[in-house]
Short mmCIF file of C-alpha atoms in Angstrom, two decimals:
data_model
loop_
_atom_site.label_atom_id
_atom_site.label_comp_id
_atom_site.label_asym_id
_atom_site.label_seq_id
_atom_site.Cartn_x
_atom_site.Cartn_y
_atom_site.Cartn_z
CA MET A 1 -35.24 -4.46 31.51
CA ALA A 2 -35.90 -2.99 28.23
CA ILE A 3 -33.23 0.07 28.69
CA ILE A 4 -30.70 -2.69 29.61
CA GLU A 5 -31.58 -4.71 26.04
CA THR A 6 -31.60 -1.09 23.82
CA GLU A 7 -28.51 -0.01 25.19
CA ALA A 8 -27.06 -3.54 24.37
CA THR A 9 -28.36 -3.12 21.15
CA LEU A 10 -27.08 -0.03 20.11
CA HIS A 11 -23.86 -0.75 21.85
CA GLU A 12 -23.72 -4.11 19.34
CA ALA A 13 -24.56 -1.97 16.48
CA HIS A 14 -21.91 0.79 17.18
CA ARG A 15 -19.56 -2.23 17.39
CA ASP A 16 -20.67 -3.46 13.93
CA ASN A 17 -20.78 -0.58 12.18
CA HIS A 18 -16.97 0.75 13.84
CA THR A 19 -14.64 -0.32 10.99
CA HIS A 20 -11.95 0.49 9.44
CA ARG A 21 -10.19 -0.07 6.55
CA ASP A 22 -6.84 -1.86 6.64
CA VAL A 23 -4.44 0.72 6.31
CA ASN A 24 -1.28 -1.25 7.31
CA GLY A 25 -0.95 -3.64 4.80
CA GLY A 26 1.81 -5.04 3.18
CA TRP A 27 0.00 -6.09 -0.26
CA LEU A 28 -2.52 -2.95 -0.77
CA ARG A 29 -0.04 -0.07 -1.99
CA PRO A 30 2.29 -2.73 -4.21
CA ALA A 31 -0.96 -4.33 -5.53
CA VAL A 32 -2.71 -1.13 -6.65
CA PHE A 33 0.61 0.30 -7.71
CA GLY A 34 1.74 -2.71 -9.70
CA ALA A 35 -1.31 -2.92 -11.46
CA MET A 36 -1.46 0.91 -12.76
CA ASP A 37 2.36 0.29 -13.20
CA GLY A 38 1.40 -2.47 -15.56
CA LEU A 39 -1.38 -1.29 -17.83
CA VAL A 40 0.33 2.50 -18.50
CA SER A 41 3.48 1.68 -19.00
CA ASN A 42 3.08 -1.53 -21.39
CA LEU A 43 0.27 0.63 -22.99
CA ALA A 44 2.94 3.40 -23.89
CA LEU A 45 5.29 1.16 -24.59
CA MET A 46 3.43 -0.56 -27.24
CA THR A 47 2.13 2.82 -28.44
CA GLY A 48 5.23 4.18 -29.08
CA VAL A 49 6.80 0.82 -31.10
CA ALA A 50 3.99 1.45 -33.24
CA GLY A 51 4.11 5.13 -33.66
CA GLY A 52 7.38 4.34 -35.13
CA ALA A 53 5.56 1.81 -37.88
CA ALA A 54 6.78 -1.16 -36.42
CA GLY A 55 5.16 -4.68 -37.37
CA GLN A 56 2.57 -6.51 -35.78
CA HIS A 57 5.22 -8.77 -34.36
CA THR A 58 7.24 -6.02 -32.89
CA VAL A 59 4.48 -4.85 -31.13
CA VAL A 60 3.55 -7.97 -29.29
CA LEU A 61 7.27 -8.93 -28.55
CA SER A 62 7.41 -5.79 -27.29
CA GLY A 63 4.31 -6.03 -25.12
CA LEU A 64 5.68 -9.45 -23.73
CA ALA A 65 9.43 -7.89 -23.10
CA GLY A 66 7.75 -5.11 -21.50
CA LEU A 67 5.67 -7.42 -19.12
CA ALA A 68 8.05 -9.72 -18.31
CA ALA A 69 10.91 -7.20 -17.20
CA GLY A 70 8.54 -5.14 -15.50
CA ALA A 71 7.07 -7.43 -13.74
CA PHE A 72 10.70 -8.60 -12.12
CA SER A 73 12.12 -5.10 -11.61
CA MET A 74 8.94 -3.89 -9.13
CA ALA A 75 8.86 -7.28 -7.54
CA ALA A 76 12.85 -6.08 -7.03
CA GLY A 77 12.47 -3.07 -6.24
CA GLU A 78 9.57 -4.01 -3.73
CA TYR A 79 11.34 -6.31 -2.01
CA THR A 80 14.05 -4.24 -1.26
CA SER A 81 12.44 -1.11 -0.46
CA VAL A 82 10.21 -2.76 2.02
CA ALA A 83 13.20 -5.31 3.62
CA SER A 84 15.28 -2.13 3.58
CA GLN A 85 12.72 -0.51 5.66
CA ARG A 86 12.12 -3.92 8.16
CA GLU A 87 15.29 -3.80 8.66
CA LEU A 88 15.75 -0.17 9.66
CA VAL A 89 12.76 -0.78 11.85
CA GLU A 90 13.86 -3.93 13.32
CA ALA A 91 17.18 -2.05 14.26
CA GLU A 92 15.61 0.64 16.43
CA LEU A 93 13.48 -1.81 18.23
CA ASP A 94 16.77 -3.53 19.49
CA VAL A 95 17.79 -0.22 20.41
CA GLU A 96 13.99 -0.16 22.20
CA ARG A 97 14.80 -3.58 23.90
CA ARG A 98 18.32 -2.53 25.16
CA GLN A 99 17.25 0.86 26.76
CA LEU A 100 14.48 -1.19 28.18
CA ARG A 101 16.41 -3.72 29.78
CA LYS A 102 19.19 -1.68 30.99
CA HIS A 103 17.62 1.65 32.16
CA PRO A 104 14.15 0.30 32.60
CA LYS A 105 13.53 2.97 35.52
CA ASP A 106 14.10 6.12 33.15
CA GLU A 107 11.73 4.25 30.21
CA GLU A 108 9.16 4.24 32.56
CA ALA A 109 9.44 8.18 33.08
CA GLU A 110 9.60 8.52 29.50
CA LEU A 111 6.53 6.91 29.42
CA ALA A 112 4.49 8.39 31.97
CA ALA A 113 5.75 11.99 30.95
CA LEU A 114 4.38 11.73 27.19
CA TYR A 115 0.98 10.13 28.77
CA ALA A 116 1.42 13.53 31.16
CA ALA A 117 1.89 15.72 28.17
CA ARG A 118 -1.42 14.41 26.03
CA GLY A 119 -3.46 15.73 29.38
CA VAL A 120 -3.25 12.72 31.55
CA GLU A 121 -2.70 13.75 35.28
CA PRO A 122 0.92 13.06 36.20
CA PRO A 123 0.26 10.32 39.56
CA LEU A 124 -2.49 8.76 36.90
CA ALA A 125 -0.19 8.71 34.10
CA ARG A 126 2.67 7.20 36.25
CA GLU A 127 0.66 4.31 37.35
CA VAL A 128 -0.76 3.85 33.95
CA ALA A 129 3.31 3.87 33.09
CA ARG A 130 4.49 1.60 35.94
CA GLN A 131 1.96 -1.20 35.30
CA LEU A 132 2.57 -1.32 31.64
CA SER A 133 5.98 -1.65 31.98
CA LYS A 134 5.67 -4.40 34.34
CA ASP A 135 5.96 -6.80 30.43
CA PRO A 136 9.10 -5.84 28.71
CA GLU A 137 7.16 -6.81 25.98
CA GLN A 138 4.59 -5.07 25.91
CA ALA A 139 6.21 -2.40 26.94
CA LEU A 140 8.44 -2.56 23.71
CA GLU A 141 5.43 -2.12 21.99
CA ILE A 142 4.37 0.42 23.61
CA HIS A 143 7.28 2.60 23.10
CA ALA A 144 7.49 1.48 19.52
CA ARG A 145 4.26 2.45 18.98
CA GLU A 146 4.58 6.24 20.47
CA GLU A 147 8.22 6.56 19.68
CA LEU A 148 8.72 4.85 16.54
CA GLY A 149 5.05 4.61 15.23
CA VAL A 150 5.06 1.56 14.52
CA ASP A 151 3.46 -2.01 15.50
CA PRO A 152 6.60 -4.41 16.04
CA GLY A 153 4.12 -7.21 15.15
CA ASP A 154 2.60 -5.63 12.33
CA LEU A 155 5.95 -4.97 10.11
CA PRO A 156 4.98 -5.34 6.28
CA SER A 157 6.60 -8.59 5.16
CA PRO A 158 9.12 -8.38 1.50
CA THR A 159 7.98 -11.25 0.97
CA VAL A 160 4.25 -10.30 0.31
CA ALA A 161 4.62 -7.22 -0.96
CA ALA A 162 7.23 -8.67 -4.19
CA VAL A 163 5.34 -11.24 -4.81
CA SER A 164 1.61 -8.82 -5.01
CA SER A 165 3.63 -6.33 -6.72
CA PHE A 166 4.79 -9.19 -9.09
CA GLY A 167 1.37 -10.34 -9.80
CA SER A 168 -0.56 -6.82 -9.93
CA PHE A 169 2.33 -6.10 -12.87
CA ALA A 170 1.80 -8.48 -14.45
CA LEU A 171 -1.98 -8.30 -14.64
CA GLY A 172 -2.03 -5.27 -15.91
CA ALA A 173 0.71 -5.18 -18.43
CA LEU A 174 -1.07 -8.10 -19.86
CA ILE A 175 -4.19 -6.19 -20.49
CA PRO A 176 -2.88 -3.90 -23.44
CA VAL A 177 -1.15 -7.11 -25.11
CA LEU A 178 -4.23 -9.63 -24.88
CA PRO A 179 -6.25 -8.61 -27.93
CA TYR A 180 -3.32 -9.52 -30.26
CA LEU A 181 -2.76 -12.92 -28.19
CA LEU A 182 -6.49 -13.52 -28.87
CA GLY A 183 -6.13 -12.48 -32.76
CA ALA A 184 -5.81 -9.03 -33.36
CA SER A 185 -4.17 -7.52 -35.75
CA SER A 186 -4.13 -4.20 -35.03
CA MET A 187 -3.56 -1.27 -31.90
CA TRP A 188 -7.38 -0.59 -31.25
CA PRO A 189 -8.17 -3.15 -30.22
CA ALA A 190 -5.81 -3.42 -27.40
CA VAL A 191 -5.69 0.56 -26.92
CA MET A 192 -9.66 0.28 -26.35
CA LEU A 193 -9.56 -2.80 -23.72
CA ALA A 194 -6.06 -0.58 -21.78
CA LEU A 195 -8.65 2.07 -21.62
CA LEU A 196 -11.31 0.20 -20.56
CA GLY A 197 -8.80 -1.33 -18.05
CA LEU A 198 -8.00 2.17 -17.08
CA PHE A 199 -11.01 2.83 -16.04
CA LEU A 200 -12.12 0.27 -14.21
CA CYS A 201 -8.52 -0.06 -12.31
CA GLY A 202 -9.56 3.49 -11.35
CA ALA A 203 -12.68 2.37 -10.24
CA VAL A 204 -12.15 -0.51 -8.05
CA VAL A 205 -9.25 2.02 -6.66
CA ALA A 206 -12.09 4.43 -5.63
CA ARG A 207 -13.34 1.33 -2.97
CA VAL A 208 -10.46 1.10 -0.91
CA THR A 209 -9.90 5.19 -0.99
CA ALA A 210 -13.39 5.84 -0.52
CA ARG A 211 -13.59 8.86 -3.31
CA THR A 212 -16.27 8.46 -6.21
CA TRP A 213 -15.86 5.60 -8.40
CA TRP A 214 -16.02 7.72 -11.58
CA TYR A 215 -14.18 10.47 -10.65
CA SER A 216 -10.86 7.68 -9.75
CA GLY A 217 -11.65 6.04 -13.11
CA LEU A 218 -11.65 8.71 -15.22
CA ARG A 219 -8.50 10.11 -13.87
CA GLN A 220 -6.64 6.81 -14.47
CA LEU A 221 -8.62 6.96 -18.01
CA PHE A 222 -7.00 10.70 -18.73
CA LEU A 223 -3.78 9.91 -17.09
CA GLY A 224 -2.99 6.79 -19.13
CA GLY A 225 -4.81 7.81 -22.09
CA ALA A 226 -2.20 11.21 -21.68
CA ALA A 227 0.84 8.70 -21.19
CA ALA A 228 -0.33 6.46 -24.41
CA GLY A 229 -1.06 9.54 -26.27
CA VAL A 230 2.41 11.40 -25.93
CA THR A 231 4.66 8.09 -25.89
CA TYR A 232 2.88 6.83 -29.62
CA ALA A 233 3.56 11.07 -31.08
CA LEU A 234 7.10 10.28 -29.63
CA GLY A 235 7.57 7.02 -31.54
CA THR A 236 5.93 8.42 -34.66
CA LEU A 237 8.63 11.52 -34.57
CA PHE A 238 11.68 9.16 -33.38
CA GLY A 239 10.42 6.32 -36.27
CA THR A 240 10.58 9.50 -39.11
CA ALA A 241 13.67 10.39 -37.61
CA VAL A 242 15.49 6.74 -37.75
CA GLY A 243 14.20 5.62 -40.33
#
């Protein structure tokens, strides 16, 4: 009795600990990319304008315009990209569905050959393929996973991708503008807040990617700071040339 309870406890502990991150969700990539892009691009835009000796009003206006234009652009781009990808997958699923309907035996043999190629004994592979092919929708799901590498029931949503991208970009782009909206009269508070935001964004991403938080944070801080510095220098150069 004690042995059975011990095995059950170990099995339960293994089940509780054996978890994975969501790597297929349609929201994660656009949300992370949107926040990073919004923060870096708007900080660079504002420092470039400030480097050209523009006034405070112009810098703030450029930041707000960059926020709005970037957020709508990101949302539209993500929607189009994910929708096109989904339409392509659905078209391929329709092809596979027609093949299953017209040539069920050939598709069953194809599935059996695939399992046999992975080390399953041929008689067992044929029996497994036969049983799995009884349900057309289940057969479609298996063929889609094996041949296309997709799950028909878990395709990314264009709307989710667009909304995530819009919101995250706007949130990231708001950070360098926020000090001005709260009464700051120079660029330095915006730069410091943006650099802090870059480090925190990188640290948060580390919780998803399993990298160390300080490495991810410093990497993003360096990249974003470099982009802002280069753009400020270019703004100064162009401002002098135009002026």
